[in-house]
Coordinates of C-alpha atoms (C1' of nucleotides) and ligand atoms in Angstrom, one line a residue:
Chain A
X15 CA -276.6 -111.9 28.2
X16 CA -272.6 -113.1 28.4
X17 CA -271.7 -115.8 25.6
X18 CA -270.9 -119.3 27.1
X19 CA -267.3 -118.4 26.5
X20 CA -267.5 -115.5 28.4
X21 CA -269.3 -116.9 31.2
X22 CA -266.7 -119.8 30.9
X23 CA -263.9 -117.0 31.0
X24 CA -265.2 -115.0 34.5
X25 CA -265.3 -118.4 36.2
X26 CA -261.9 -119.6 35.4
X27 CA -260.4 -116.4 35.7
X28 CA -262.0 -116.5 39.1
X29 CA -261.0 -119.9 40.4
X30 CA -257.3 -119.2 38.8
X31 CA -257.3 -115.9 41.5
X32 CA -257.8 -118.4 44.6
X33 CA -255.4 -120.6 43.6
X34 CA -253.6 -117.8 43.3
X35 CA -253.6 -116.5 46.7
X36 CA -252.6 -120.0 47.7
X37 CA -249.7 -119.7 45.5
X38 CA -250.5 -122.3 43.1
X39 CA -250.8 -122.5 39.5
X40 CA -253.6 -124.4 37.4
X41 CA -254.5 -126.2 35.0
X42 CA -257.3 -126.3 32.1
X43 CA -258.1 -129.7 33.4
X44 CA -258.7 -128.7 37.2
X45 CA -260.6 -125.3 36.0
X46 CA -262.6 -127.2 33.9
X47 CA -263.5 -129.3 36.4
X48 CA -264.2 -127.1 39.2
X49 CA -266.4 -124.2 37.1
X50 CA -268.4 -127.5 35.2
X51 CA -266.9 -126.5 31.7
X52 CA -265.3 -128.5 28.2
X53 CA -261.7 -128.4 29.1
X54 CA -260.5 -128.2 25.4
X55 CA -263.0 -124.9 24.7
X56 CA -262.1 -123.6 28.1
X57 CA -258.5 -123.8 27.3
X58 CA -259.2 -121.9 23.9
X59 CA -260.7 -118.7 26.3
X60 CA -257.8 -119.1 28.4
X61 CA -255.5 -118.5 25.5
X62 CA -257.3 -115.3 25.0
X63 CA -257.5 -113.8 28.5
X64 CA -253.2 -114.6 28.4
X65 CA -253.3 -112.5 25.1
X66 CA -255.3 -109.4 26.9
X67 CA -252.8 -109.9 30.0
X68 CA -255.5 -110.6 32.3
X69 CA -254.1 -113.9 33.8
X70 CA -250.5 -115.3 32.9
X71 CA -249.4 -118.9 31.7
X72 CA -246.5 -120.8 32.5
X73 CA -245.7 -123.5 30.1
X74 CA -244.1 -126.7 30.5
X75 CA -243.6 -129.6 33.7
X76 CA -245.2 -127.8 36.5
X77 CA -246.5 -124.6 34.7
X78 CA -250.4 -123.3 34.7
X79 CA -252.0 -120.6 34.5
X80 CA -251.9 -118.1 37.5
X81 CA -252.6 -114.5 38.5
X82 CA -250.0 -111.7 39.9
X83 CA -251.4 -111.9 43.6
X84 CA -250.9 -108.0 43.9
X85 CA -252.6 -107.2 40.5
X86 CA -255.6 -109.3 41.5
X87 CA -257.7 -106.6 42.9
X88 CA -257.0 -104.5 39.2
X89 CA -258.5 -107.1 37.6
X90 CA -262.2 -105.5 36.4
X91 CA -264.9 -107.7 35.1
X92 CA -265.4 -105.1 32.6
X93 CA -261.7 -105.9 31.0
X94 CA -263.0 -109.7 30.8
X95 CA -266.1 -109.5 29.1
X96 CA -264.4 -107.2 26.5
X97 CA -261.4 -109.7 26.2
X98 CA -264.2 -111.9 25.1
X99 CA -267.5 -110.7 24.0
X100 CA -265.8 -107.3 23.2
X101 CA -267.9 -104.1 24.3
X102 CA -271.3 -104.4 22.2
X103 CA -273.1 -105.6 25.2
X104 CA -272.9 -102.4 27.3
X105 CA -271.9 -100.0 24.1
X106 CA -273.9 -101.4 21.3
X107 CA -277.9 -100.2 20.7
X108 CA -280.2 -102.4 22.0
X109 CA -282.0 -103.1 19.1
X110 CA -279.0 -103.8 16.8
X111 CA -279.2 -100.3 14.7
X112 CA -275.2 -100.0 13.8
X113 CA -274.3 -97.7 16.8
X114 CA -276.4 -96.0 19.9
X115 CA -276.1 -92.4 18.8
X116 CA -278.2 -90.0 20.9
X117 CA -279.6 -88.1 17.5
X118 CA -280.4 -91.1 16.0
X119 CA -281.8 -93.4 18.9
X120 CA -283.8 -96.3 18.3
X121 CA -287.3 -96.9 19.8
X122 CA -285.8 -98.3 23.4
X123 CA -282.8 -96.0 23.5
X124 CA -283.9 -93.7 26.2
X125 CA -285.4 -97.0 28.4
X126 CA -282.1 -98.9 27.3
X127 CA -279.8 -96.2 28.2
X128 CA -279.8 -96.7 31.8
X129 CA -279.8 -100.2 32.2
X130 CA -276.8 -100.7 30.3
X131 CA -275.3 -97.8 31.7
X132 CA -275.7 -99.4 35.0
X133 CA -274.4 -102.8 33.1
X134 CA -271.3 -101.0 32.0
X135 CA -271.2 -99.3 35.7
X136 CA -271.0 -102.6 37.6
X137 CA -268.6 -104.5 35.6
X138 CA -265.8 -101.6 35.5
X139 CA -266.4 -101.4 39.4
X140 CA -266.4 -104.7 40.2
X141 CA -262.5 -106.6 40.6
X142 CA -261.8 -110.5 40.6
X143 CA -260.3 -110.0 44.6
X144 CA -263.9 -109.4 45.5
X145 CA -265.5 -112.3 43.8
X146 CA -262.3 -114.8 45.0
X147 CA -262.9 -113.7 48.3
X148 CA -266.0 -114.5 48.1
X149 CA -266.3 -117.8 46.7
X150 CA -262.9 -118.9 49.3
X151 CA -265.3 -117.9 52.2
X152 CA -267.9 -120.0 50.4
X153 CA -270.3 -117.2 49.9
X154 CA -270.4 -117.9 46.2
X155 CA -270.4 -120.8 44.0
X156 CA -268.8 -121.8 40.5
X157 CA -271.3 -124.7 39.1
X158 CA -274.7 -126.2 40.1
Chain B
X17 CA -278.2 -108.9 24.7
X18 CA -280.9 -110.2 22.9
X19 CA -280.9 -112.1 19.8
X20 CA -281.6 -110.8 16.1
X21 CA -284.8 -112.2 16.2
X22 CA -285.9 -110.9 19.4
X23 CA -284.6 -107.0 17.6
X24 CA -286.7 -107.9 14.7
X25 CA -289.5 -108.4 16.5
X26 CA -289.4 -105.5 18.6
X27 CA -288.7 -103.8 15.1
X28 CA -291.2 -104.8 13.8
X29 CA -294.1 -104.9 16.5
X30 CA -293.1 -101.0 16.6
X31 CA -293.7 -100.7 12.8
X32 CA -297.2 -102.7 12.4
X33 CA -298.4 -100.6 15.5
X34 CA -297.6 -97.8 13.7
X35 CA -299.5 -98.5 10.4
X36 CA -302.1 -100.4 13.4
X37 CA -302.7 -96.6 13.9
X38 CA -304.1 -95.5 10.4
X39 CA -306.0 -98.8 10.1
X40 CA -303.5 -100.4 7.4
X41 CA -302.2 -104.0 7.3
X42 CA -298.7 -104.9 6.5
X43 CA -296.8 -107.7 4.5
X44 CA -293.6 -109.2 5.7
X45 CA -291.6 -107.4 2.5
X46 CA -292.9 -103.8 3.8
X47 CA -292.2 -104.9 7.2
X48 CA -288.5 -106.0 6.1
X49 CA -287.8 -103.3 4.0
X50 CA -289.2 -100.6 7.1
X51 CA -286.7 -102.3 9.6
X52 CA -283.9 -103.5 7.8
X53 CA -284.4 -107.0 8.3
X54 CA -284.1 -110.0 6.1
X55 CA -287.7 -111.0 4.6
X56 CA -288.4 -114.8 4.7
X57 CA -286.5 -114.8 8.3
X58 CA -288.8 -111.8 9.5
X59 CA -291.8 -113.4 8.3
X60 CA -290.5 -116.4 10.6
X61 CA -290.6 -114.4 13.6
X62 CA -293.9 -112.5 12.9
X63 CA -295.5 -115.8 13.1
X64 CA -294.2 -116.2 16.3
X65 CA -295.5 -112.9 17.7
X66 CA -299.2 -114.2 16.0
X67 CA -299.0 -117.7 18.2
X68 CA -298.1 -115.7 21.3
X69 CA -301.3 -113.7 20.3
X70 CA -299.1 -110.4 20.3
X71 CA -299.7 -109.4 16.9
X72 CA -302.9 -110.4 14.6
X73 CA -302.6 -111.9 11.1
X74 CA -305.2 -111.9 8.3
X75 CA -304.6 -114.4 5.6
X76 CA -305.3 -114.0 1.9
X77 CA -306.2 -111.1 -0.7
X78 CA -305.5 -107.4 1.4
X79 CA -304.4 -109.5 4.1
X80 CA -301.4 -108.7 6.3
X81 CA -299.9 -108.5 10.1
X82 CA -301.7 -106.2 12.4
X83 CA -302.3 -105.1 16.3
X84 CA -305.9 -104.4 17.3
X85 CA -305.7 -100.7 17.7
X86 CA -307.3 -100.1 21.7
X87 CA -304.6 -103.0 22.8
X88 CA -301.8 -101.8 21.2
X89 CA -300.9 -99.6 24.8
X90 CA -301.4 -103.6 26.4
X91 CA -298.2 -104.9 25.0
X92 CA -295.6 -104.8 27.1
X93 CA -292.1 -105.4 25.7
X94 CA -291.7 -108.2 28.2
X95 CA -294.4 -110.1 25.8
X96 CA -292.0 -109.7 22.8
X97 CA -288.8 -111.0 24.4
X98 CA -290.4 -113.7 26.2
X99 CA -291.8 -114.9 22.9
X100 CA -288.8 -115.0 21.5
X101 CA -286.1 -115.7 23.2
X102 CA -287.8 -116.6 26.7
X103 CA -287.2 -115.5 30.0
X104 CA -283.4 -116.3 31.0
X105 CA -282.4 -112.9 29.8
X106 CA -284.1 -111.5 33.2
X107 CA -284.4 -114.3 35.2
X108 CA -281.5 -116.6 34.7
X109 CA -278.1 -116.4 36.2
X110 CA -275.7 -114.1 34.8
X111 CA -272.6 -117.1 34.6
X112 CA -275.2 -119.9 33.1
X113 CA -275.8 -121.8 36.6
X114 CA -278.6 -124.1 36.2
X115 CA -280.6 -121.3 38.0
X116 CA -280.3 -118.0 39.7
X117 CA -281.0 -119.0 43.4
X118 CA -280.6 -116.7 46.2
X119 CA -279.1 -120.1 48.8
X120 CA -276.5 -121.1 45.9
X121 CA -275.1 -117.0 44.8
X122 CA -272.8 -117.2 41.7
X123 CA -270.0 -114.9 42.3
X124 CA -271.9 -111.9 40.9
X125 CA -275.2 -112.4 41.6
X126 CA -275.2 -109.8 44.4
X127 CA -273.9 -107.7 41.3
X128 CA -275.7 -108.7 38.7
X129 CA -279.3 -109.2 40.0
X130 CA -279.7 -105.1 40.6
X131 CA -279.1 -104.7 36.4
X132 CA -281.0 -107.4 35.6
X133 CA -284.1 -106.8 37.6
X134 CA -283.6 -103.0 36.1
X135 CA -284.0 -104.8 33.1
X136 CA -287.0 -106.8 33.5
X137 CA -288.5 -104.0 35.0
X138 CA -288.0 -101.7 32.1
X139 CA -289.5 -104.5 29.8
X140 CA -292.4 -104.8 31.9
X141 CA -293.1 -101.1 32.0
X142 CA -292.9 -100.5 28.4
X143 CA -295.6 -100.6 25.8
X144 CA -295.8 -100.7 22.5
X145 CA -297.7 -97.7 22.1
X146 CA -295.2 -95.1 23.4
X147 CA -292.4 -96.7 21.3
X148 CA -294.7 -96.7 17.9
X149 CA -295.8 -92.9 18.6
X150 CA -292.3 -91.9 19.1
X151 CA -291.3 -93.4 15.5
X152 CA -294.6 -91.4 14.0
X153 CA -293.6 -88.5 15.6
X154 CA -289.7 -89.0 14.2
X155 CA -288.2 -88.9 18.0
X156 CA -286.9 -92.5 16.7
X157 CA -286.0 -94.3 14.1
X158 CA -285.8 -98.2 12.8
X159 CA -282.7 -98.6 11.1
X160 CA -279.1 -97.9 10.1
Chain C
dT18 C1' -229.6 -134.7 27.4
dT19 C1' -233.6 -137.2 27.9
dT20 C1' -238.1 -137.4 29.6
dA21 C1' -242.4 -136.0 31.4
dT22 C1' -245.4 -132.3 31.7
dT23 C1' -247.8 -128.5 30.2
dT24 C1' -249.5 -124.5 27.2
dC25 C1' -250.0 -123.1 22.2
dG26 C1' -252.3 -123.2 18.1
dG27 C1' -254.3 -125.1 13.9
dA28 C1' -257.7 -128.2 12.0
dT29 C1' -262.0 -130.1 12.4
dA30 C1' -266.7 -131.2 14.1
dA31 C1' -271.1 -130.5 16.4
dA32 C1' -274.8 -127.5 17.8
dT33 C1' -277.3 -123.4 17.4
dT34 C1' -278.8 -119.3 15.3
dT35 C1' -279.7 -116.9 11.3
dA36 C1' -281.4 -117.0 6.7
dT37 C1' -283.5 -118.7 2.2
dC38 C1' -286.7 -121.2 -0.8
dC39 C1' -290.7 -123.4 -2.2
dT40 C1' -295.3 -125.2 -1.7
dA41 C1' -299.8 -125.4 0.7
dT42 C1' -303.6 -123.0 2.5
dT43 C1' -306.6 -119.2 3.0
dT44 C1' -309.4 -115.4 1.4
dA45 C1' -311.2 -111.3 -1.1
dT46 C1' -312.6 -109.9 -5.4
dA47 C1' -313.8 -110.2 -10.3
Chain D
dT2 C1' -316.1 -120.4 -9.6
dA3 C1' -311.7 -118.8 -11.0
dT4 C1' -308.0 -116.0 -9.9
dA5 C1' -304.7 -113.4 -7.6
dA6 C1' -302.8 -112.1 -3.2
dA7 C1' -301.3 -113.1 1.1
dT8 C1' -299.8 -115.9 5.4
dA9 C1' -298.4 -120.7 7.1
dG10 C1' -295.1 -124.0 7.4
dG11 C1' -291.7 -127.5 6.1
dA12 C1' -287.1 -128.3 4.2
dT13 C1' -282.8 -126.7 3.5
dA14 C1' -278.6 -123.8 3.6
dA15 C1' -275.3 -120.5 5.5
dA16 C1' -273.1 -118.4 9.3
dT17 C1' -271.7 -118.3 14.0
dT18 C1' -270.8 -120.2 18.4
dT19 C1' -269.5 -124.0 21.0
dA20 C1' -266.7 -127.9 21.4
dT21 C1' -263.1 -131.6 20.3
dC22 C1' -258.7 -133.5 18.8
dC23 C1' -253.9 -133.6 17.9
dG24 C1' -249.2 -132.3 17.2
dA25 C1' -245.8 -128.5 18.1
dA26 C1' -243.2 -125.8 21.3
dA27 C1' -241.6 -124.8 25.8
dT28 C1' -239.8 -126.0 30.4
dA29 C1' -238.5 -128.3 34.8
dA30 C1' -236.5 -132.2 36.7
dA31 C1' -234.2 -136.6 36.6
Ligands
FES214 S1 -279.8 -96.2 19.7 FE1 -280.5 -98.1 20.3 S2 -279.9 -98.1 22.4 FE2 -279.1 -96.2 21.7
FES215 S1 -276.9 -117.0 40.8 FE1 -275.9 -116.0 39.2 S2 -277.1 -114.3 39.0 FE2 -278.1 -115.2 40.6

DNA sequence: TTTATTTCGGATAAATTTATCCTATTTATA
DNA sequence: TATAAATAGGATAAATTTATCCGAAATAAA
């Protein structure tokens, strides 16, 4: 479904919002760690996601990667993925013809239609404060 | 979503039930040509499709790949993908956990398991028969 | 200002997926 | 039986994704 580096990218982006609440910043070494990833290719996604604003670095003795607490909850999944995998995966035709275009669908269009719609529907309502929240109260999980 | 291979074989299971229809057997180059799909690597995949018993092959002089016409309405896109590129696309966890388990969420399994089981659903509930007669009857179309 | 720490970014390598090529095997027909 | 046509399958190559390594640049604190 997602690429490894955009699974990668959800979870650190994640685990930097927790640490975030608690007012600390991060490192590719502890995120690595704690969402069961390769630091170095993990640090390569983080690179990106600071490109597309989506989580901010500090460099130098005591820098990290952090989150604006208050932006947090603005923070869609859908804006991660497309940092990453860009938009094919909820925009793209299912079988690979070069668009979806309604007068020229391919054989799954109409059955695709809807389950990426509702793909697209979920990641563009869905923020990082939820999915902190959720895995601070322990009601989610990064690795295993 | 899914992989090339996985869209070629779809393609191309649409495009020998098609020509299943009016009795004909086809070659790997018609098949390739039909769907847009590069030859020796098509031919790869439609040996695949003949292991998993999807599609039937008949070797030698006037031979070629074809789908026994009363079972064509049996196979279920499910088959296809599953051949292919197995079952993680609806059954695994959206982030890459070792498994999608209920007792150990990821953060967006709540989220994710709606679209996915949407998914599998629609894969389980489509056949090749309705596919091939809408590219007979020119609703859809198998490249560009 | 020096040092230690930390991200940035380029180069490279490994693994996987996608794609090609060539020969063997099978089979219908002449 | 000989021949031509067609799939099967192994070996290899190209492209992409995933992953590693290392030095440069930035920054806070001593
Ligand atoms: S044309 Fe293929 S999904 Fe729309
Ligand atoms: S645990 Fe990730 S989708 Fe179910």
């Amino acid at each position: 479904m997602f690429s490894k580096a955009c699974e990668y990218g959800i979870k650190a982006a994640i685990f930097i919002a927790t640490k975030s609440y608690e007012g600390k910043r991060v490192s590719p070494k502890e995120i690595s760690a704690e969402i069961d990833s390769p630091q170095a290719f993990t640090a390569k996604i983080l690179q990106a996601l600071v490109k597309h604003n989506i989580i901010n670095s500090v460099k130098g003795a005591y820098g990290g990667f952090e989150i604006d607490k208050t932006n947090i909850g603005n923070v869609k999944l859908s804006q991660i993925v497309n940092a990453i995998d860009g938009d094919s995966i909820y925009s793209g035709c299912g079988l690979g013809l070069e668009k979806c275009d309604e007068n020229h669908p391919c054989p799954v269009h109409d059955k695709f239609k809807g389950v990426r719609d509702e793909l697209k529907h979920m990641l563009e309502e869905t923020n990082l404060e939820e999915l902190a929240l959720n895995i601070k109260s322990g009601a989610s999980f990064l690795k295993l």
